[in-house]
Amino acid sequence: MRLSSQPAAQQWGLTQEEWSRYEALKRSERGIWSPSLDPLTTLGVEATTDAERRKYADLLVEKESRRVEKELAFQRAYDAAWKRRFPGLVPVAVASPDRSSRLAVFVREDCLSCDTRLKTLLSAGNPLDIWLVGSNNDDSRLRRWAVAQHIDNARVQRREITLNHDAGRWLHYGQGKMPVVLEKQGDSWLPVSAP
């Protein structure tokens, strides 16, 4: 569904001119590199000045803050509904890996199941070593992919997350599956099925 440009621009806090630039960027190489980037990230990544970058970063933080608050409000409503409807029943949680353990994650660009699994793992907070299969050892390609995935740069700087070129490791560990999540146990790397 295509939104008319005036309401869409307003929805994202943009002027009509900024929205037109966003649409032009979607038709350029940026649209090929990062086809699913939101308007604010697209404009911020392609900003030509520090002031522009700051502006779009501020707009995105504000927009994501509202999104997160809505999601948390719904989670609180869900939790209250569960207690109200099933007061004696404890909800079953999906088992997740030990948060202190490091996970190795093999993903590929343009892989929806990879994006979904990665988003779940990032939100779980595990230390992650992310291996991009098919990156051809191209650092700029790896960085662009990380930006498109909204990988927290602060976590990368703290080495909670590492970004790596696969360089054939997936062929050894992946057994033809994509995505693959592994956890080191002893001398072995074992597949992780949750989260």
Coordinates of N, CA, C and O in Angstrom, one line a residue:
M1 N 0.8 -1.2 0.0 CA 0.0 0.0 0.0 C 0.9 1.2 0.0 O 1.7 1.4 0.9
R2 N 0.7 2.1 -1.0 CA 1.5 3.3 -1.1 C 0.8 4.5 -0.4 O -0.4 4.8 -0.7
L3 N 1.4 5.1 0.5 CA 0.9 6.3 1.2 C 1.0 7.5 0.3 O 2.0 7.6 -0.4
S4 N 0.0 8.4 0.3 CA 0.3 9.7 -0.5 C 1.4 10.4 0.2 O 1.5 10.3 1.4
S5 N 2.2 11.2 -0.5 CA 3.4 11.7 0.0 C 3.2 12.7 1.1 O 4.0 12.8 2.0
Q6 N 2.1 13.5 1.1 CA 1.9 14.6 2.1 C 1.7 13.9 3.5 O 2.4 14.3 4.4
P7 N 0.7 13.1 3.6 CA 0.5 12.5 5.0 C 1.7 11.6 5.4 O 2.0 11.6 6.6
A8 N 2.3 10.9 4.5 CA 3.5 10.1 4.8 C 4.6 11.0 5.3 O 5.3 10.6 6.3
A9 N 4.9 12.1 4.7 CA 5.9 13.0 5.1 C 5.6 13.5 6.5 O 6.5 13.5 7.4
Q10 N 4.4 13.9 6.8 CA 4.0 14.4 8.1 C 4.1 13.3 9.1 O 4.5 13.5 10.3
Q11 N 3.7 12.1 8.8 CA 3.8 10.9 9.7 C 5.2 10.7 10.2 O 5.5 10.3 11.4
W12 N 6.2 11.0 9.4 CA 7.6 10.8 9.7 C 8.3 12.1 10.2 O 9.5 12.2 10.5
G13 N 7.5 13.2 10.3 CA 8.1 14.5 10.7 C 8.9 15.2 9.7 O 9.8 15.9 10.0
L14 N 8.6 14.9 8.4 CA 9.5 15.4 7.3 C 8.7 16.4 6.5 O 7.5 16.4 6.4
T15 N 9.4 17.3 5.8 CA 8.8 18.2 4.9 C 8.6 17.5 3.6 O 9.1 16.4 3.4
Q16 N 7.8 18.1 2.7 CA 7.5 17.5 1.4 C 8.9 17.3 0.6 O 9.1 16.3 -0.1
E17 N 9.7 18.3 0.7 CA 11.0 18.2 0.0 C 11.9 17.1 0.6 O 12.5 16.3 -0.2
E18 N 11.9 16.9 1.9 CA 12.6 15.8 2.5 C 12.1 14.4 2.0 O 12.8 13.5 1.7
W19 N 10.7 14.3 1.9 CA 10.1 13.1 1.5 C 10.5 12.8 0.0 O 10.7 11.7 -0.3
S20 N 10.5 13.8 -0.8 CA 10.9 13.7 -2.2 C 12.3 13.2 -2.3 O 12.6 12.3 -3.1
R21 N 13.2 13.7 -1.4 CA 14.6 13.2 -1.4 C 14.6 11.7 -1.0 O 15.4 10.9 -1.6
Y22 N 13.9 11.4 0.0 CA 13.8 10.0 0.5 C 13.4 9.1 -0.7 O 14.0 8.0 -0.9
E23 N 12.3 9.5 -1.4 CA 11.8 8.7 -2.5 C 12.9 8.5 -3.6 O 13.0 7.5 -4.2
A24 N 13.6 9.6 -3.9 CA 14.7 9.6 -4.9 C 15.8 8.6 -4.4 O 16.4 7.9 -5.2
L25 N 16.1 8.7 -3.1 CA 17.2 7.8 -2.6 C 16.7 6.3 -2.7 O 17.6 5.4 -2.9
K26 N 15.4 6.0 -2.5 CA 15.0 4.6 -2.6 C 15.2 4.1 -4.1 O 15.3 2.9 -4.3
R27 N 15.2 5.0 -5.0 CA 15.3 4.6 -6.4 C 16.8 4.6 -6.8 O 17.2 4.2 -7.9
S28 N 17.7 5.0 -5.9 CA 19.1 5.0 -6.2 C 19.8 3.7 -5.6 O 19.1 2.8 -5.2
E29 N 21.1 3.7 -5.6 CA 21.8 2.6 -5.1 C 21.5 2.3 -3.6 O 21.5 1.2 -3.2
R30 N 21.1 3.4 -2.9 CA 20.8 3.1 -1.4 C 19.5 2.2 -1.4 O 19.4 1.4 -0.5
G31 N 18.6 2.4 -2.3 CA 17.4 1.5 -2.3 C 17.8 0.1 -2.6 O 17.1 -0.8 -2.2
I32 N 18.8 -0.1 -3.4 CA 19.3 -1.5 -3.7 C 20.0 -2.1 -2.5 O 19.8 -3.2 -2.1
W33 N 20.9 -1.3 -1.9 CA 21.7 -1.7 -0.7 C 20.8 -2.0 0.5 O 21.0 -3.0 1.2
S34 N 19.9 -1.1 0.7 CA 19.1 -1.2 1.9 C 17.6 -0.9 1.6 O 17.0 0.1 1.9
P35 N 17.0 -1.9 0.9 CA 15.6 -1.7 0.4 C 14.5 -1.5 1.5 O 13.5 -0.9 1.2
S36 N 14.8 -1.9 2.7 CA 13.7 -1.8 3.7 C 14.0 -0.8 4.8 O 13.4 -0.8 5.8
L37 N 15.0 0.1 4.5 CA 15.3 1.2 5.5 C 14.1 2.2 5.6 O 13.5 2.5 4.6
D38 N 13.8 2.6 6.8 CA 12.8 3.6 7.0 C 13.3 5.0 6.5 O 14.5 5.2 6.3
P39 N 12.3 5.9 6.3 CA 12.7 7.2 5.8 C 13.8 8.0 6.6 O 14.7 8.6 6.0
L40 N 13.7 7.9 7.9 CA 14.6 8.7 8.7 C 16.0 8.1 8.7 O 17.0 8.9 8.6
T41 N 16.1 6.8 8.8 CA 17.4 6.2 8.7 C 18.0 6.4 7.3 O 19.2 6.7 7.2
T42 N 17.2 6.3 6.3 CA 17.7 6.5 4.9 C 18.3 7.9 4.7 O 19.4 8.1 4.3
L43 N 17.5 8.9 5.2 CA 18.0 10.3 5.1 C 19.2 10.5 6.0 O 20.1 11.2 5.6
G44 N 19.2 9.9 7.1 CA 20.3 10.1 8.1 C 21.6 9.5 7.5 O 22.7 10.1 7.6
V45 N 21.5 8.3 7.0 CA 22.7 7.6 6.4 C 23.2 8.4 5.2 O 24.4 8.5 5.0
E46 N 22.3 8.9 4.4 CA 22.7 9.7 3.2 C 22.9 11.2 3.5 O 23.0 11.9 2.5
A47 N 22.9 11.6 4.7 CA 23.0 13.0 5.0 C 24.4 13.5 4.6 O 25.3 12.8 4.6
T48 N 24.4 14.8 4.2 CA 25.6 15.4 3.7 C 26.3 16.3 4.7 O 27.5 16.7 4.5
T49 N 25.6 16.6 5.9 CA 26.3 17.4 6.9 C 26.0 16.7 8.3 O 25.0 15.9 8.4
D50 N 26.8 17.1 9.2 CA 26.6 16.6 10.6 C 25.2 17.1 11.2 O 24.6 16.4 11.9
A51 N 24.9 18.3 10.8 CA 23.6 18.9 11.3 C 22.4 18.0 10.8 O 21.5 17.7 11.5
E52 N 22.5 17.6 9.5 CA 21.4 16.8 8.9 C 21.4 15.4 9.6 O 20.3 15.0 10.0
R53 N 22.6 14.8 9.8 CA 22.6 13.5 10.5 C 22.0 13.6 11.9 O 21.2 12.8 12.3
R54 N 22.4 14.7 12.7 CA 21.8 14.9 14.0 C 20.3 15.0 13.9 O 19.6 14.5 14.8
K55 N 19.8 15.8 13.0 CA 18.4 16.1 12.9 C 17.6 14.7 12.7 O 16.6 14.5 13.4
Y56 N 18.1 13.9 11.7 CA 17.4 12.7 11.4 C 17.6 11.7 12.6 O 16.7 10.9 12.9
A57 N 18.7 11.7 13.2 CA 18.9 10.8 14.4 C 17.9 11.2 15.5 O 17.3 10.3 16.1
D58 N 17.8 12.5 15.8 CA 16.8 13.0 16.8 C 15.4 12.6 16.4 O 14.7 12.1 17.3
L59 N 15.0 12.7 15.2 CA 13.7 12.4 14.8 C 13.4 10.9 14.9 O 12.4 10.4 15.4
L60 N 14.5 10.1 14.6 CA 14.3 8.6 14.7 C 14.2 8.2 16.1 O 13.4 7.3 16.5
V61 N 15.0 8.8 17.0 CA 15.0 8.4 18.4 C 13.6 8.7 19.0 O 13.0 7.9 19.7
E62 N 13.1 9.9 18.6 CA 11.7 10.3 19.1 C 10.7 9.3 18.6 O 9.8 8.8 19.3
K63 N 10.7 8.9 17.3 CA 9.8 8.0 16.7 C 9.9 6.6 17.3 O 8.9 6.0 17.7
E64 N 11.1 6.1 17.5 CA 11.3 4.8 18.1 C 10.9 4.8 19.5 O 10.4 3.8 20.0
S65 N 11.1 5.9 20.2 CA 10.7 6.0 21.6 C 9.1 5.8 21.7 O 8.6 5.1 22.6
R66 N 8.4 6.5 20.8 CA 6.9 6.3 20.8 C 6.5 4.9 20.5 O 5.6 4.3 21.1
R67 N 7.3 4.3 19.5 CA 7.0 2.9 19.1 C 7.2 2.0 20.3 O 6.3 1.1 20.6
V68 N 8.3 2.1 21.0 CA 8.6 1.2 22.1 C 7.6 1.4 23.2 O 7.2 0.4 23.8
E69 N 7.2 2.7 23.5 CA 6.2 2.9 24.5 C 4.9 2.2 24.2 O 4.3 1.6 25.1
K70 N 4.5 2.3 22.9 CA 3.2 1.6 22.5 C 3.4 0.1 22.8 O 2.5 -0.6 23.3
E71 N 4.5 -0.5 22.4 CA 4.7 -1.9 22.5 C 4.8 -2.3 24.0 O 4.2 -3.3 24.4
L72 N 5.4 -1.5 24.8 CA 5.4 -1.8 26.3 C 4.1 -1.7 26.9 O 3.7 -2.5 27.8
A73 N 3.3 -0.6 26.5 CA 1.9 -0.5 27.0 C 1.1 -1.7 26.6 O 0.3 -2.2 27.5
F74 N 1.2 -2.2 25.4 CA 0.5 -3.4 25.0 C 1.0 -4.6 25.8 O 0.1 -5.4 26.3
Q75 N 2.3 -4.7 26.1 CA 2.8 -5.9 26.9 C 2.2 -5.8 28.3 O 1.8 -6.8 28.8
R76 N 2.1 -4.6 28.9 CA 1.6 -4.5 30.2 C 0.1 -4.9 30.2 O -0.4 -5.6 31.1
A77 N -0.7 -4.5 29.1 CA -2.1 -4.9 29.0 C -2.2 -6.4 28.9 O -3.1 -7.0 29.5
Y78 N -1.3 -7.0 28.1 CA -1.3 -8.4 27.9 C -1.1 -9.1 29.2 O -1.8 -10.1 29.6
D79 N 0.0 -8.7 29.9 CA 0.3 -9.3 31.2 C -0.9 -9.2 32.2 O -1.2 -10.2 32.9
A80 N -1.5 -8.0 32.2 CA -2.7 -7.9 33.1 C -3.9 -8.8 32.7 O -4.5 -9.4 33.5
A81 N -4.1 -8.9 31.4 CA -5.1 -9.8 30.9 C -4.9 -11.2 31.2 O -5.8 -12.0 31.6
W82 N -3.6 -11.6 31.1 CA -3.3 -13.0 31.5 C -3.6 -13.3 33.0 O -4.2 -14.3 33.3
K83 N -3.2 -12.3 33.8 CA -3.4 -12.5 35.3 C -4.9 -12.5 35.6 O -5.4 -13.2 36.5
R84 N -5.6 -11.7 34.9 CA -7.1 -11.6 35.1 C -7.8 -12.8 34.6 O -8.7 -13.4 35.3
R85 N -7.4 -13.4 33.4 CA -8.1 -14.5 32.8 C -7.6 -15.8 33.4 O -8.4 -16.8 33.4
F86 N -6.4 -15.9 33.7 CA -5.8 -17.2 34.1 C -4.9 -17.0 35.4 O -3.7 -17.1 35.4
P87 N -5.6 -16.6 36.5 CA -4.8 -16.1 37.7 C -3.9 -17.2 38.3 O -2.9 -16.9 38.9
G88 N -4.3 -18.5 38.2 CA -3.4 -19.5 38.8 C -2.5 -20.2 37.8 O -1.8 -21.1 38.2
L89 N -2.5 -19.7 36.6 CA -1.7 -20.4 35.5 C -0.5 -19.5 35.1 O -0.6 -18.4 34.8
V90 N 0.7 -20.1 35.2 CA 1.9 -19.4 34.9 C 2.2 -19.6 33.4 O 2.1 -20.7 32.8
P91 N 2.3 -18.5 32.6 CA 2.6 -18.6 31.2 C 3.9 -19.3 30.9 O 4.9 -19.2 31.7
V92 N 3.9 -20.1 29.8 CA 5.1 -20.9 29.5 C 6.0 -19.9 28.7 O 5.6 -19.3 27.7
A93 N 7.3 -19.8 29.0 CA 8.2 -19.0 28.3 C 9.1 -19.9 27.4 O 9.4 -21.1 27.8
V94 N 9.5 -19.4 26.3 CA 10.3 -20.2 25.4 C 11.7 -20.2 26.0 O 12.2 -19.2 26.5
A95 N 12.3 -21.4 26.1 CA 13.7 -21.5 26.6 C 14.6 -20.7 25.8 O 14.5 -20.6 24.6
S96 N 15.6 -20.1 26.4 CA 16.6 -19.3 25.7 C 17.9 -19.7 26.1 O 18.1 -20.2 27.3
P97 N 18.9 -19.4 25.3 CA 20.3 -19.7 25.7 C 20.7 -18.9 26.9 O 20.1 -17.9 27.2
D98 N 21.7 -19.4 27.6 CA 22.3 -18.7 28.7 C 22.8 -17.3 28.3 O 23.6 -17.3 27.4
R99 N 22.3 -16.3 28.9 CA 22.6 -14.9 28.4 C 24.1 -14.6 28.6 O 24.6 -13.7 28.0
S100 N 24.8 -15.4 29.4 CA 26.3 -15.1 29.5 C 27.1 -15.8 28.4 O 28.3 -15.5 28.3
S101 N 26.5 -16.7 27.7 CA 27.2 -17.4 26.7 C 27.2 -16.6 25.4 O 26.3 -15.9 25.1
R102 N 28.2 -16.8 24.6 CA 28.3 -16.2 23.3 C 27.7 -17.1 22.2 O 27.9 -18.3 22.3
L103 N 27.0 -16.5 21.3 CA 26.4 -17.2 20.2 C 27.1 -16.8 18.9 O 27.4 -15.7 18.7
A104 N 27.2 -17.8 18.1 CA 27.7 -17.5 16.7 C 26.5 -17.6 15.8 O 25.7 -18.6 15.8
V105 N 26.2 -16.6 15.0 CA 25.0 -16.5 14.2 C 25.5 -16.3 12.7 O 26.2 -15.3 12.4
F106 N 25.1 -17.2 11.8 CA 25.4 -17.1 10.4 C 24.1 -16.7 9.7 O 23.1 -17.3 9.8
V107 N 24.3 -15.5 9.0 CA 23.1 -15.0 8.2 C 23.6 -14.6 6.8 O 24.8 -14.5 6.5
R108 N 22.6 -14.2 6.0 CA 22.8 -13.8 4.7 C 22.0 -12.6 4.4 O 20.9 -12.4 5.0
E109 N 22.4 -11.7 3.5 CA 21.7 -10.6 3.1 C 20.4 -11.0 2.4 O 20.4 -12.1 1.8
D110 N 19.4 -10.2 2.4 CA 18.1 -10.5 1.7 C 17.5 -11.9 2.1 O 17.1 -12.6 1.3
C111 N 17.6 -12.1 3.4 CA 17.0 -13.4 3.9 C 16.1 -13.0 5.1 O 16.5 -12.7 6.2
L112 N 14.8 -13.1 4.8 CA 13.8 -12.6 5.8 C 13.9 -13.5 7.1 O 13.8 -12.9 8.2
S113 N 14.0 -14.8 7.0 CA 14.1 -15.6 8.2 C 15.4 -15.2 9.0 O 15.4 -15.3 10.2
C114 N 16.5 -14.9 8.3 CA 17.7 -14.4 9.0 C 17.4 -13.1 9.7 O 17.8 -13.0 10.9
D115 N 16.8 -12.2 9.1 CA 16.5 -10.9 9.7 C 15.6 -11.1 11.0 O 15.8 -10.5 12.0
T116 N 14.6 -12.0 10.8 CA 13.7 -12.2 12.0 C 14.4 -12.9 13.1 O 14.3 -12.4 14.3
R117 N 15.2 -13.9 12.8 CA 16.0 -14.6 13.9 C 17.0 -13.6 14.5 O 17.1 -13.6 15.8
L118 N 17.7 -12.8 13.7 CA 18.7 -11.9 14.3 C 18.0 -10.8 15.2 O 18.5 -10.5 16.2
K119 N 16.8 -10.3 14.8 CA 16.1 -9.4 15.6 C 15.8 -10.0 17.0 O 16.0 -9.3 18.0
T120 N 15.4 -11.2 17.0 CA 15.0 -11.9 18.2 C 16.3 -12.0 19.1 O 16.3 -11.8 20.3
L121 N 17.4 -12.4 18.5 CA 18.6 -12.6 19.2 C 19.2 -11.3 19.8 O 19.6 -11.2 20.9
L122 N 19.1 -10.2 19.0 CA 19.5 -8.9 19.4 C 18.7 -8.4 20.6 O 19.3 -7.9 21.6
S123 N 17.4 -8.6 20.5 CA 16.6 -8.2 21.6 C 16.8 -9.0 22.9 O 16.5 -8.5 24.0
A124 N 17.2 -10.3 22.8 CA 17.4 -11.1 23.9 C 18.7 -10.7 24.7 O 18.9 -11.1 25.9
G125 N 19.6 -10.0 24.0 CA 20.7 -9.4 24.7 C 22.0 -10.3 24.8 O 22.9 -10.0 25.5
N126 N 21.9 -11.5 24.2 CA 23.1 -12.4 24.2 C 24.3 -11.7 23.5 O 24.1 -11.0 22.5
P127 N 25.5 -12.0 24.0 CA 26.7 -11.6 23.2 C 26.7 -12.4 21.9 O 26.4 -13.6 21.9
L128 N 26.9 -11.7 20.8 CA 26.7 -12.4 19.5 C 28.0 -12.2 18.6 O 28.5 -11.1 18.6
D129 N 28.4 -13.2 17.9 CA 29.4 -13.1 16.9 C 28.6 -13.4 15.6 O 28.2 -14.5 15.3
I130 N 28.4 -12.3 14.8 CA 27.6 -12.4 13.6 C 28.5 -12.6 12.4 O 29.4 -11.8 12.2
W131 N 28.2 -13.6 11.6 CA 28.9 -13.9 10.4 C 28.1 -13.7 9.2 O 27.0 -14.4 9.1
L132 N 28.4 -12.8 8.3 CA 27.6 -12.5 7.1 C 28.2 -13.4 6.0 O 29.3 -13.2 5.5
V133 N 27.3 -14.3 5.6 CA 27.7 -15.2 4.5 C 27.5 -14.5 3.2 O 26.6 -13.8 2.9
G134 N 28.5 -14.7 2.3 CA 28.5 -14.0 1.0 C 28.9 -12.6 0.9 O 28.6 -11.9 0.0
S135 N 29.6 -12.1 1.9 CA 30.0 -10.7 2.0 C 31.2 -10.4 1.1 O 31.6 -9.2 0.9
N136 N 31.9 -11.4 0.7 CA 33.1 -11.3 -0.1 C 34.2 -10.4 0.5 O 34.9 -9.7 -0.1
N137 N 34.3 -10.5 1.9 CA 35.2 -9.8 2.7 C 35.2 -8.3 2.4 O 36.2 -7.6 2.5
D138 N 34.0 -7.7 2.0 CA 33.8 -6.3 1.7 C 33.3 -5.6 3.0 O 32.2 -5.7 3.4
D139 N 34.3 -4.9 3.7 CA 33.9 -4.3 5.0 C 32.8 -3.3 4.8 O 31.9 -3.2 5.7
S140 N 32.8 -2.5 3.7 CA 31.7 -1.5 3.6 C 30.3 -2.2 3.4 O 29.3 -1.7 3.9
R141 N 30.3 -3.3 2.7 CA 29.1 -4.0 2.5 C 28.6 -4.6 3.9 O 27.4 -4.5 4.2
L142 N 29.5 -5.1 4.7 CA 29.2 -5.6 6.1 C 28.6 -4.4 6.9 O 27.6 -4.6 7.6
R143 N 29.3 -3.3 6.8 CA 28.8 -2.1 7.6 C 27.4 -1.7 7.2 O 26.5 -1.4 8.0
R144 N 27.2 -1.6 5.9 CA 25.9 -1.2 5.3 C 24.8 -2.2 5.8 O 23.7 -1.8 6.2
W145 N 25.1 -3.4 5.8 CA 24.2 -4.4 6.2 C 23.8 -4.3 7.7 O 22.7 -4.3 8.1
A146 N 24.9 -4.0 8.5 CA 24.7 -3.8 9.9 C 23.8 -2.6 10.2 O 22.9 -2.6 11.1
V147 N 24.0 -1.5 9.5 CA 23.1 -0.3 9.6 C 21.7 -0.7 9.3 O 20.8 -0.3 10.0
A148 N 21.5 -1.4 8.2 CA 20.2 -1.8 7.8 C 19.5 -2.7 8.8 O 18.2 -2.6 8.9
Q149 N 20.2 -3.4 9.5 CA 19.7 -4.3 10.6 C 19.5 -3.6 11.9 O 19.1 -4.2 12.9
H150 N 19.9 -2.4 12.0 CA 19.8 -1.6 13.2 C 20.6 -2.2 14.4 O 20.1 -2.2 15.5
I151 N 21.8 -2.7 14.0 CA 22.6 -3.3 15.1 C 23.2 -2.1 15.9 O 23.8 -1.2 15.3
D152 N 23.1 -2.2 17.2 CA 23.5 -1.1 18.1 C 25.1 -1.0 18.0 O 25.8 -1.9 18.5
N153 N 25.5 0.1 17.6 CA 27.0 0.4 17.4 C 27.6 0.4 18.8 O 28.8 0.0 18.9
A154 N 27.0 0.8 19.8 CA 27.6 0.8 21.2 C 27.9 -0.6 21.6 O 28.9 -0.9 22.2
R155 N 27.0 -1.6 21.3 CA 27.2 -3.0 21.6 C 28.4 -3.5 20.8 O 29.2 -4.3 21.3
V156 N 28.6 -3.1 19.6 CA 29.7 -3.5 18.8 C 31.0 -2.9 19.4 O 32.0 -3.6 19.5
Q157 N 31.0 -1.7 19.8 CA 32.2 -1.0 20.3 C 32.6 -1.7 21.6 O 33.8 -1.8 21.9
R158 N 31.6 -2.2 22.4 CA 31.9 -2.9 23.7 C 32.2 -4.4 23.4 O 32.5 -5.1 24.4
R159 N 32.2 -4.8 22.2 CA 32.5 -6.2 21.7 C 31.5 -7.2 22.2 O 31.7 -8.4 22.3
E160 N 30.3 -6.7 22.6 CA 29.2 -7.6 22.9 C 28.7 -8.2 21.6 O 28.2 -9.4 21.6
I161 N 28.9 -7.5 20.5 CA 28.5 -8.0 19.2 C 29.8 -7.8 18.3 O 30.4 -6.8 18.4
T162 N 30.1 -8.9 17.6 CA 31.2 -8.7 16.6 C 30.5 -8.9 15.2 O 29.6 -9.7 15.1
L163 N 31.0 -8.2 14.2 CA 30.6 -8.4 12.8 C 31.7 -9.0 12.0 O 32.8 -8.4 12.1
N164 N 31.4 -10.1 11.4 CA 32.5 -10.8 10.7 C 32.1 -11.3 9.3 O 30.9 -11.5 9.1
H165 N 33.1 -11.4 8.5 CA 32.9 -12.1 7.2 C 32.9 -13.6 7.4 O 33.8 -14.1 8.1
D166 N 32.1 -14.3 6.7 CA 32.0 -15.7 6.9 C 33.2 -16.5 6.5 O 33.7 -17.3 7.2
A167 N 33.7 -16.2 5.3 CA 34.9 -16.8 4.8 C 34.9 -18.3 4.9 O 35.9 -19.0 5.2
G168 N 33.8 -18.9 4.6 CA 33.7 -20.4 4.5 C 33.3 -21.1 5.8 O 33.1 -22.3 5.8
R169 N 33.2 -20.4 6.9 CA 32.9 -21.1 8.1 C 31.4 -21.7 8.1 O 31.2 -22.8 8.7
W170 N 30.5 -21.0 7.4 CA 29.2 -21.5 7.4 C 29.1 -22.9 6.7 O 28.4 -23.8 7.1
L171 N 29.9 -23.1 5.7 CA 30.0 -24.4 5.0 C 30.3 -25.5 6.0 O 29.8 -26.6 5.9
H172 N 31.2 -25.2 6.9 CA 31.7 -26.2 7.9 C 30.6 -26.4 9.0 O 30.4 -27.5 9.4
Y173 N 30.1 -25.3 9.5 CA 29.2 -25.4 10.7 C 27.7 -25.4 10.3 O 26.9 -25.9 11.1
G174 N 27.3 -24.8 9.2 CA 25.9 -24.6 8.9 C 25.1 -25.7 8.4 O 23.9 -25.7 8.5
Q175 N 25.7 -26.8 7.9 CA 25.0 -28.0 7.4 C 23.9 -27.6 6.5 O 22.8 -28.2 6.5
G176 N 24.1 -26.6 5.7 CA 23.2 -26.2 4.6 C 22.0 -25.4 5.1 O 21.1 -25.1 4.4
K177 N 21.9 -25.1 6.4 CA 20.8 -24.3 7.0 C 21.1 -22.8 7.0 O 22.2 -22.4 7.2
M178 N 20.0 -22.0 6.9 CA 20.2 -20.6 7.0 C 18.9 -20.0 7.6 O 17.8 -20.3 7.1
P179 N 19.0 -19.2 8.7 CA 20.1 -18.9 9.4 C 20.6 -20.0 10.3 O 19.8 -21.0 10.6
V180 N 21.8 -19.9 10.9 CA 22.3 -20.9 11.8 C 22.7 -20.2 13.1 O 23.4 -19.1 13.0
V181 N 22.3 -20.7 14.3 CA 22.8 -20.1 15.5 C 23.4 -21.2 16.3 O 22.9 -22.3 16.5
L182 N 24.7 -21.0 16.7 CA 25.5 -22.0 17.4 C 25.9 -21.5 18.8 O 26.2 -20.3 18.9
E183 N 26.1 -22.4 19.7 CA 26.6 -22.0 21.0 C 27.8 -23.0 21.3 O 27.6 -24.2 21.1
K184 N 28.9 -22.5 21.8 CA 30.0 -23.3 22.2 C 29.8 -24.0 23.5 O 29.5 -23.4 24.5
Q185 N 29.9 -25.3 23.5 CA 29.7 -26.1 24.7 C 30.9 -27.1 24.7 O 30.9 -28.0 23.9
G186 N 31.8 -26.8 25.6 CA 33.1 -27.6 25.6 C 33.9 -27.3 24.4 O 34.1 -26.2 24.0
D187 N 34.2 -28.4 23.6 CA 35.0 -28.2 22.4 C 34.1 -28.2 21.2 O 34.6 -28.1 20.0
S188 N 32.8 -28.3 21.4 CA 31.9 -28.4 20.2 C 31.0 -27.2 20.1 O 30.7 -26.5 21.1
W189 N 30.6 -26.9 18.9 CA 29.6 -25.9 18.6 C 28.3 -26.6 18.3 O 28.2 -27.4 17.4
L190 N 27.3 -26.3 19.1 CA 26.0 -27.0 19.0 C 24.9 -26.0 18.6 O 24.9 -24.9 19.0
P191 N 24.0 -26.5 17.7 CA 22.9 -25.6 17.2 C 22.0 -25.2 18.4 O 21.7 -26.0 19.3
V192 N 21.5 -24.0 18.3 CA 20.6 -23.4 19.3 C 19.2 -23.2 18.6 O 19.1 -22.7 17.6
S193 N 18.2 -23.8 19.2 CA 16.8 -23.7 18.6 C 16.0 -22.5 19.2 O 15.0 -22.2 18.6
A194 N 16.4 -21.9 20.2 CA 15.7 -20.7 20.8 C 16.7 -19.7 21.3 O 17.8 -20.1 21.7
P195 N 16.4 -18.4 21.3 CA 15.0 -17.9 21.0 C 14.7 -18.0 19.6 O 15.6 -18.0 18.8

